[in-house]
Short mmCIF file of C-alpha atoms in Angstrom, two decimals:
data_model
loop_
_atom_site.label_atom_id
_atom_site.label_comp_id
_atom_site.label_asym_id
_atom_site.label_seq_id
_atom_site.Cartn_x
_atom_site.Cartn_y
_atom_site.Cartn_z
CA MET A 1 131.57 -64.12 22.54
CA THR A 2 132.71 -64.88 18.64
CA ILE A 3 132.33 -62.71 15.91
CA ILE A 4 130.69 -63.75 12.43
CA LEU A 5 132.29 -62.12 9.37
CA ASN A 6 130.43 -63.18 6.50
CA PRO A 7 131.94 -61.40 3.28
CA ALA A 8 128.82 -61.52 1.36
CA MET A 9 126.56 -60.19 4.13
CA LEU A 10 128.98 -57.37 4.84
CA ALA A 11 129.08 -56.15 0.97
CA ASP A 12 125.26 -56.49 1.11
CA SER A 13 125.08 -54.39 4.51
CA LEU A 14 127.32 -52.01 2.78
CA ALA A 15 125.56 -51.53 -0.42
CA GLY A 16 122.25 -51.51 1.20
CA GLY A 17 123.32 -48.82 3.27
CA ALA A 18 124.79 -46.89 0.41
CA VAL A 19 121.38 -47.06 -1.20
CA ILE A 20 119.59 -46.10 2.02
CA GLY A 21 122.20 -43.03 2.30
CA THR A 22 121.39 -42.16 -1.59
CA ALA A 23 117.68 -42.25 -0.79
CA SER A 24 118.28 -39.90 2.40
CA ALA A 25 119.99 -37.72 0.49
CA GLY A 26 117.71 -37.63 -2.73
CA LEU A 27 114.63 -36.69 -0.19
CA LEU A 28 116.90 -33.92 1.74
CA LEU A 29 118.16 -32.18 -1.46
CA VAL A 30 114.96 -32.74 -3.83
CA ASN A 31 112.30 -32.40 -1.27
CA GLY A 32 113.84 -30.72 1.44
CA ARG A 33 112.81 -33.15 3.98
CA ILE A 34 114.52 -35.54 6.65
CA ALA A 35 113.86 -38.95 5.86
CA GLY A 36 112.97 -39.83 9.64
CA ILE A 37 110.70 -42.66 8.99
CA SER A 38 108.81 -42.66 12.64
CA GLY A 39 108.12 -38.71 12.07
CA ILE A 40 106.89 -39.17 8.89
CA PHE A 41 104.88 -41.93 9.79
CA ALA A 42 103.42 -40.43 13.00
CA ARG A 43 102.83 -36.91 11.16
CA ALA A 44 101.06 -38.62 8.20
CA THR A 45 97.81 -39.02 9.86
CA LYS A 46 97.79 -35.27 11.35
CA PRO A 47 95.47 -32.53 9.90
CA ASP A 48 98.65 -30.78 8.55
CA ALA A 49 100.07 -33.75 6.95
CA THR A 50 100.65 -33.65 3.06
CA LEU A 51 100.52 -36.16 0.33
CA TRP A 52 104.29 -36.44 0.19
CA GLN A 53 104.45 -38.25 3.70
CA TRP A 54 101.77 -40.85 2.05
CA ALA A 55 103.91 -41.12 -0.79
CA PHE A 56 107.27 -41.86 0.97
CA LEU A 57 105.48 -44.22 3.26
CA ALA A 58 103.69 -45.78 -0.05
CA GLY A 59 107.32 -46.24 -1.06
CA LEU A 60 108.51 -48.27 1.97
CA LEU A 61 105.37 -50.69 1.58
CA ALA A 62 105.89 -50.85 -2.02
CA ALA A 63 109.44 -52.15 -1.57
CA GLY A 64 108.09 -54.64 0.61
CA ALA A 65 105.31 -55.88 -1.90
CA GLY A 66 107.96 -55.77 -4.60
CA ALA A 67 110.07 -58.13 -2.64
CA ALA A 68 107.21 -60.46 -2.33
CA LEU A 69 106.13 -60.49 -5.86
CA ALA A 70 109.86 -61.22 -6.83
CA GLY A 71 109.64 -63.96 -4.53
CA TYR A 72 112.64 -62.84 -1.79
CA PRO A 73 111.82 -65.26 0.84
CA LEU A 74 110.23 -63.62 3.95
CA PRO A 75 112.78 -63.57 6.97
CA ALA A 76 111.74 -66.63 9.13
CA ASP A 77 112.20 -64.81 12.37
CA ILE A 78 109.05 -62.16 11.76
CA THR A 79 106.98 -65.43 11.56
CA LYS A 80 108.44 -67.18 14.40
CA GLN A 81 107.86 -64.33 16.95
CA SER A 82 104.59 -64.16 19.02
CA LEU A 83 102.30 -61.46 18.08
CA PRO A 84 101.76 -60.13 21.78
CA LEU A 85 105.74 -59.46 21.68
CA LEU A 86 105.60 -57.88 18.34
CA ALA A 87 102.59 -55.62 19.73
CA LEU A 88 104.49 -54.81 22.64
CA ALA A 89 107.96 -53.87 20.90
CA GLY A 90 105.72 -51.76 18.28
CA LEU A 91 104.01 -49.85 21.03
CA LEU A 92 107.18 -49.35 22.82
CA THR A 93 108.97 -48.07 19.45
CA GLY A 94 106.05 -45.79 18.76
CA VAL A 95 106.11 -44.25 22.25
CA GLY A 96 109.95 -44.11 22.37
CA THR A 97 110.53 -42.77 18.69
CA ARG A 98 107.83 -39.86 19.42
CA LEU A 99 109.42 -38.83 22.65
CA GLY A 100 112.98 -39.16 21.23
CA GLY A 101 112.30 -37.54 18.39
CA GLY A 102 113.49 -40.07 15.77
CA CYS A 103 114.53 -43.77 15.31
CA THR A 104 117.20 -45.49 13.18
CA SER A 105 116.60 -43.54 10.17
CA GLY A 106 115.94 -40.01 11.54
CA HIS A 107 118.80 -40.17 14.33
CA GLY A 108 121.07 -42.78 12.99
CA VAL A 109 121.08 -41.91 9.45
CA CYS A 110 120.29 -38.41 8.88
CA GLY A 111 120.86 -36.73 12.44
CA LEU A 112 124.47 -38.48 12.41
CA ALA A 113 125.17 -37.41 8.65
CA ARG A 114 124.12 -33.85 9.85
CA LEU A 115 126.48 -34.01 12.76
CA SER A 116 123.92 -33.26 15.39
CA PRO A 117 125.09 -34.06 19.00
CA ARG A 118 121.27 -34.76 19.98
CA SER A 119 121.12 -37.68 17.30
CA LEU A 120 124.59 -38.93 18.54
CA ALA A 121 123.02 -39.11 22.20
CA ALA A 122 119.93 -40.89 20.74
CA VAL A 123 122.01 -43.34 18.91
CA LEU A 124 124.22 -44.40 21.78
CA VAL A 125 121.09 -44.44 24.23
CA PHE A 126 119.05 -46.88 22.00
CA MET A 127 121.73 -48.83 20.83
CA GLY A 128 123.01 -49.55 24.17
CA VAL A 129 119.66 -50.33 25.41
CA ALA A 130 118.47 -52.55 22.55
CA GLY A 131 121.95 -54.38 22.77
CA LEU A 132 121.23 -55.02 26.72
CA THR A 133 117.54 -56.28 25.88
CA VAL A 134 119.11 -58.70 23.66
CA PHE A 135 121.94 -59.59 26.17
CA VAL A 136 119.19 -60.04 29.14
CA ARG A 137 116.91 -61.88 26.82
CA ARG A 138 119.44 -64.26 25.53
CA HIS A 139 122.09 -64.86 28.24
CA VAL A 140 120.44 -63.70 31.37
CA LEU A 141 116.67 -64.94 31.59
CA MET B 1 105.79 -33.86 -8.50
CA ARG B 2 106.62 -33.69 -5.03
CA ALA B 3 104.81 -36.80 -4.08
CA LEU B 4 106.09 -38.52 -7.15
CA THR B 5 109.95 -37.89 -6.14
CA ALA B 6 108.78 -38.87 -2.43
CA PHE B 7 107.74 -42.26 -3.54
CA ALA B 8 110.68 -42.77 -5.57
CA PHE B 9 112.89 -42.02 -2.40
CA GLY B 10 110.51 -44.21 -0.23
CA LEU B 11 110.89 -47.04 -2.67
CA LEU B 12 114.77 -46.72 -2.98
CA PHE B 13 114.97 -46.50 0.79
CA GLY B 14 112.90 -49.78 1.16
CA LEU B 15 114.94 -51.39 -1.27
CA GLY B 16 117.95 -50.33 0.49
CA LEU B 17 116.77 -51.61 3.98
CA LEU B 18 115.81 -55.08 1.88
CA LEU B 19 119.49 -55.48 0.74
CA SER B 20 121.17 -54.50 3.89
CA GLY B 21 119.71 -57.13 6.21
CA MET B 22 117.78 -54.70 8.11
CA THR B 23 114.41 -56.38 7.40
CA ASP B 24 115.91 -59.64 8.85
CA PRO B 25 114.97 -59.30 12.79
CA ASP B 26 117.16 -62.19 13.25
CA ARG B 27 120.33 -60.34 11.62
CA VAL B 28 119.23 -57.21 13.58
CA LYS B 29 119.43 -59.18 16.92
CA ALA B 30 122.65 -60.71 16.23
CA PHE B 31 124.09 -57.20 15.54
CA LEU B 32 122.88 -56.38 18.89
CA ASP B 33 123.96 -59.31 20.73
CA ILE B 34 127.55 -58.58 21.32
CA GLY B 35 127.48 -60.92 24.25
CA GLY B 36 126.74 -64.02 22.01
CA ASP B 37 127.77 -64.73 18.36
CA TRP B 38 128.17 -61.05 16.85
CA ASN B 39 127.39 -60.29 13.70
CA PRO B 40 128.82 -56.69 13.10
CA ALA B 41 127.41 -56.54 9.11
CA LEU B 42 124.70 -54.10 10.10
CA ALA B 43 127.16 -51.62 11.27
CA LEU B 44 128.20 -50.96 7.73
CA VAL B 45 124.69 -50.06 6.91
CA MET B 46 124.89 -47.11 9.30
CA GLY B 47 128.42 -46.45 7.84
CA GLY B 48 127.43 -46.76 4.20
CA ALA B 49 124.49 -44.61 4.50
CA ILE B 50 126.49 -41.77 6.52
CA ALA B 51 129.18 -42.02 3.74
CA ILE B 52 126.46 -41.06 1.24
CA ALA B 53 124.32 -38.64 3.20
CA LEU B 54 127.10 -36.57 4.86
CA PRO B 55 127.96 -34.51 1.90
CA ALA B 56 124.37 -33.91 1.20
CA PHE B 57 123.66 -32.45 4.63
CA ALA B 58 126.66 -30.34 4.32
CA LEU B 59 125.36 -29.05 1.17
CA ALA B 60 121.85 -28.53 2.32
CA LYS B 61 122.96 -26.57 5.38
CA ARG B 62 124.49 -24.29 2.64
CA ARG B 63 121.44 -24.13 0.60
CA LYS B 64 118.19 -22.14 1.49
CA ASN B 65 115.81 -24.12 -0.79
CA CYS B 66 115.42 -27.86 -2.33
CA LEU B 67 115.69 -28.67 -5.87
CA LEU B 68 111.93 -28.48 -5.99
CA GLY B 69 111.84 -25.06 -4.57
CA GLU B 70 110.68 -25.37 -0.91
CA ALA B 71 112.73 -24.18 1.92
CA ILE B 72 114.89 -27.14 3.27
CA ASP B 73 113.40 -28.29 6.69
CA LEU B 74 116.32 -29.00 9.04
CA PRO B 75 115.27 -29.77 12.77
CA ALA B 76 116.05 -26.89 15.07
CA LYS B 77 116.10 -28.71 18.25
CA ARG B 78 119.63 -28.72 19.91
CA ARG B 79 119.56 -29.77 23.52
CA ILE B 80 120.00 -32.90 24.83
CA ASP B 81 117.10 -33.38 27.30
CA ALA B 82 115.55 -35.67 29.47
CA ARG B 83 112.85 -36.50 27.06
CA LEU B 84 115.26 -37.36 24.26
CA LEU B 85 117.11 -39.82 26.60
CA LEU B 86 113.88 -41.53 27.73
CA GLY B 87 112.68 -41.84 24.41
CA ALA B 88 115.63 -43.32 23.03
CA ALA B 89 115.94 -45.66 25.78
CA ILE B 90 112.07 -46.74 25.38
CA PHE B 91 112.51 -47.01 21.55
CA GLY B 92 115.91 -49.16 22.43
CA LEU B 93 113.73 -51.53 24.50
CA GLY B 94 111.32 -52.23 21.56
CA TRP B 95 113.65 -52.59 19.07
CA GLY B 96 115.96 -55.15 21.39
CA LEU B 97 112.98 -57.01 21.90
CA ALA B 98 111.29 -57.59 18.34
CA GLY B 99 114.63 -56.55 16.26
CA ILE B 100 112.34 -54.48 14.12
CA CYS B 101 112.81 -50.83 13.69
CA PRO B 102 110.06 -48.43 11.99
CA GLY B 103 111.37 -48.57 8.66
CA PRO B 104 111.98 -52.50 8.49
CA GLY B 105 108.36 -52.84 9.91
CA LEU B 106 106.66 -50.47 7.11
CA VAL B 107 108.67 -52.89 4.40
CA LEU B 108 107.44 -56.19 6.04
CA ALA B 109 104.19 -54.90 6.20
CA GLY B 110 104.03 -54.12 2.53
CA ARG B 111 104.28 -57.67 1.99
CA LEU B 112 101.47 -58.25 4.61
CA ALA B 113 103.41 -60.16 7.08
CA PRO B 114 101.01 -60.53 10.00
CA GLY B 115 103.66 -60.08 12.70
CA ALA B 116 104.73 -56.56 10.89
CA LEU B 117 100.88 -55.55 10.21
CA VAL B 118 100.83 -56.00 14.13
CA PHE B 119 103.84 -53.96 14.96
CA THR B 120 102.93 -51.32 12.46
CA ALA B 121 99.47 -50.74 14.18
CA ALA B 122 101.13 -51.10 17.72
CA LEU B 123 103.70 -48.33 16.22
CA TYR B 124 100.88 -46.18 15.45
CA CYS B 125 99.13 -46.33 18.81
CA GLY B 126 102.29 -45.93 20.28
CA ALA B 127 103.28 -42.74 18.44
CA ARG B 128 99.52 -41.60 19.42
CA LEU B 129 100.04 -42.61 22.91
CA ALA B 130 103.38 -40.56 23.15
CA GLU B 131 101.97 -37.21 22.05
CA ARG B 132 99.29 -37.42 24.40
CA LEU B 133 102.08 -38.05 27.42
CA GLY B 134 104.04 -35.25 25.85
CA THR B 135 101.46 -32.50 25.27
CA ALA B 136 99.79 -32.82 28.89
CA PRO B 137 101.18 -31.80 32.14
CA VAL B 138 102.07 -34.66 34.09
CA TYR B 139 102.76 -34.65 37.98
CA SER B 140 105.18 -36.78 39.66
CA GLY B 141 104.29 -37.65 43.32
CA SER B 142 106.90 -34.99 44.53
CA GLY B 143 104.72 -32.21 42.80
CA ARG B 144 107.11 -31.83 40.07
CA VAL B 145 106.55 -32.11 36.55
CA LEU B 146 107.66 -35.24 34.54
CA PRO B 147 110.80 -34.93 32.09
CA PHE B 148 108.26 -35.50 29.26
CA ALA B 149 105.97 -32.77 30.17
CA MET B 150 108.51 -30.14 29.40
CA ALA B 151 107.62 -27.80 26.57
CA ASP B 152 110.69 -28.11 23.93
CA ARG B 153 112.73 -24.93 23.36
CA GLY B 154 113.35 -25.92 19.71
CA ARG B 155 109.92 -27.63 19.02
CA SER B 156 108.54 -29.47 16.14
CA ARG B 157 104.82 -29.00 14.69
CA THR B 158 103.93 -32.44 16.42
CA THR B 159 104.75 -30.56 19.93
CA GLU B 160 103.30 -27.44 19.33
CA HIS B 161 99.97 -28.14 20.34
CA GLY B 162 101.29 -29.37 23.38
CA TYR B 163 103.44 -26.45 23.94
CA GLN B 164 100.52 -24.17 23.73
CA ARG B 165 98.65 -25.84 26.30
CA ALA B 166 101.88 -26.25 28.58
CA LYS B 167 102.08 -22.52 28.09
CA ALA B 168 98.35 -21.71 28.95
CA TRP B 169 98.58 -23.97 31.87
CA ALA B 170 101.79 -22.32 33.28
CA ALA B 171 100.19 -18.98 32.88
CA THR B 172 97.39 -20.09 35.11
CA GLY B 173 99.46 -20.85 38.19
CA GLY B 174 101.43 -23.99 36.93
CA THR B 175 104.77 -22.56 38.30
CA GLU B 176 103.33 -23.23 41.89
CA HIS B 177 103.80 -26.85 41.33
CA GLY B 178 107.36 -26.58 39.81
CA GLY B 179 106.90 -24.61 36.38
CA GLY B 180 105.51 -26.21 33.26
CA LEU B 181 107.80 -24.57 31.24
CA GLY B 182 111.03 -25.62 33.12
CA ARG B 183 113.52 -22.68 32.82
CA ARG B 184 111.45 -20.26 31.20
CA GLY B 185 108.81 -20.11 34.56
CA GLY B 186 109.72 -17.10 36.80
CA GLY B 187 111.28 -18.82 40.12
CA ALA B 188 110.37 -22.26 39.00
CA ALA B 189 111.84 -25.00 40.70
CA PRO B 190 114.58 -27.07 38.61
CA LEU B 191 113.21 -29.97 36.83
CA PRO B 192 114.46 -33.32 37.02
CA ARG B 193 117.82 -32.84 35.22
CA GLY B 194 118.55 -35.50 32.36
CA ASP B 195 120.19 -33.27 30.05
CA ALA B 196 123.47 -33.05 29.87
#
């Protein structure tokens, strides 16, 4: 095992995290809602959905569209992965985040910031299983 | 107004994901790969986000209403149950396979990357599938109810319909098969215990 420490990457991650935290704090204090993306996504198509959910999701899409227009390169890995694998991963992510009531944003950022034991348990499990999945695919299979 | 601020926070969230490296599946997998060349940078994403969000949540707990006037909607669920752990494990498997979680999936879909569009479409199907699994009483071979058929004690709007269905089912003799409502059903056999 080698640890890669790239100062520029570390700084970007910390700054990006702070921006994510600011957005979560803003949605909470201004709109009174938790920035849990899997939940917002799943509820947007429900009969009782309201416009704010679509607006938040549109914001996320707009960030991606903006990055494309600004010429920010598309991560190579997203084009390298096979579509059936991405479909399977998406399906598992959809099932898992609904059963588990949250993803990296809802449990990982908002839940931990709320000091929720439920979210801590979820984060430990999904991080652990994700790590194990990568380990098995890269070093065992 | 609510939609306008929600759009702004969604945009900001997406820009944060882009800056942080979370939208690069390769970097996500490098972060998850503790057995190989481990890149711990993404731990700082969660760290940085929590550092900012922590005081906001502390403040939200003491306030009743948000700035736009509505009641602040904080989750009511408390129990660490089998459904939570099973769901988190399934999500972990999906995240580990592709290195994409829902937020980055949507950001990448916004730039029309075919892989991200497929991921997002599948994410939608998975969410709908989970609601079906979670709302109908499901029997295991032993006649017990599987963990995800449990009606939650603190239930969200998404599971409300399933809760009502489970309650109606339990009232019509569901308890004979082990109790659709877990500890609520009179004399019901205990559900498989996955919760702490």
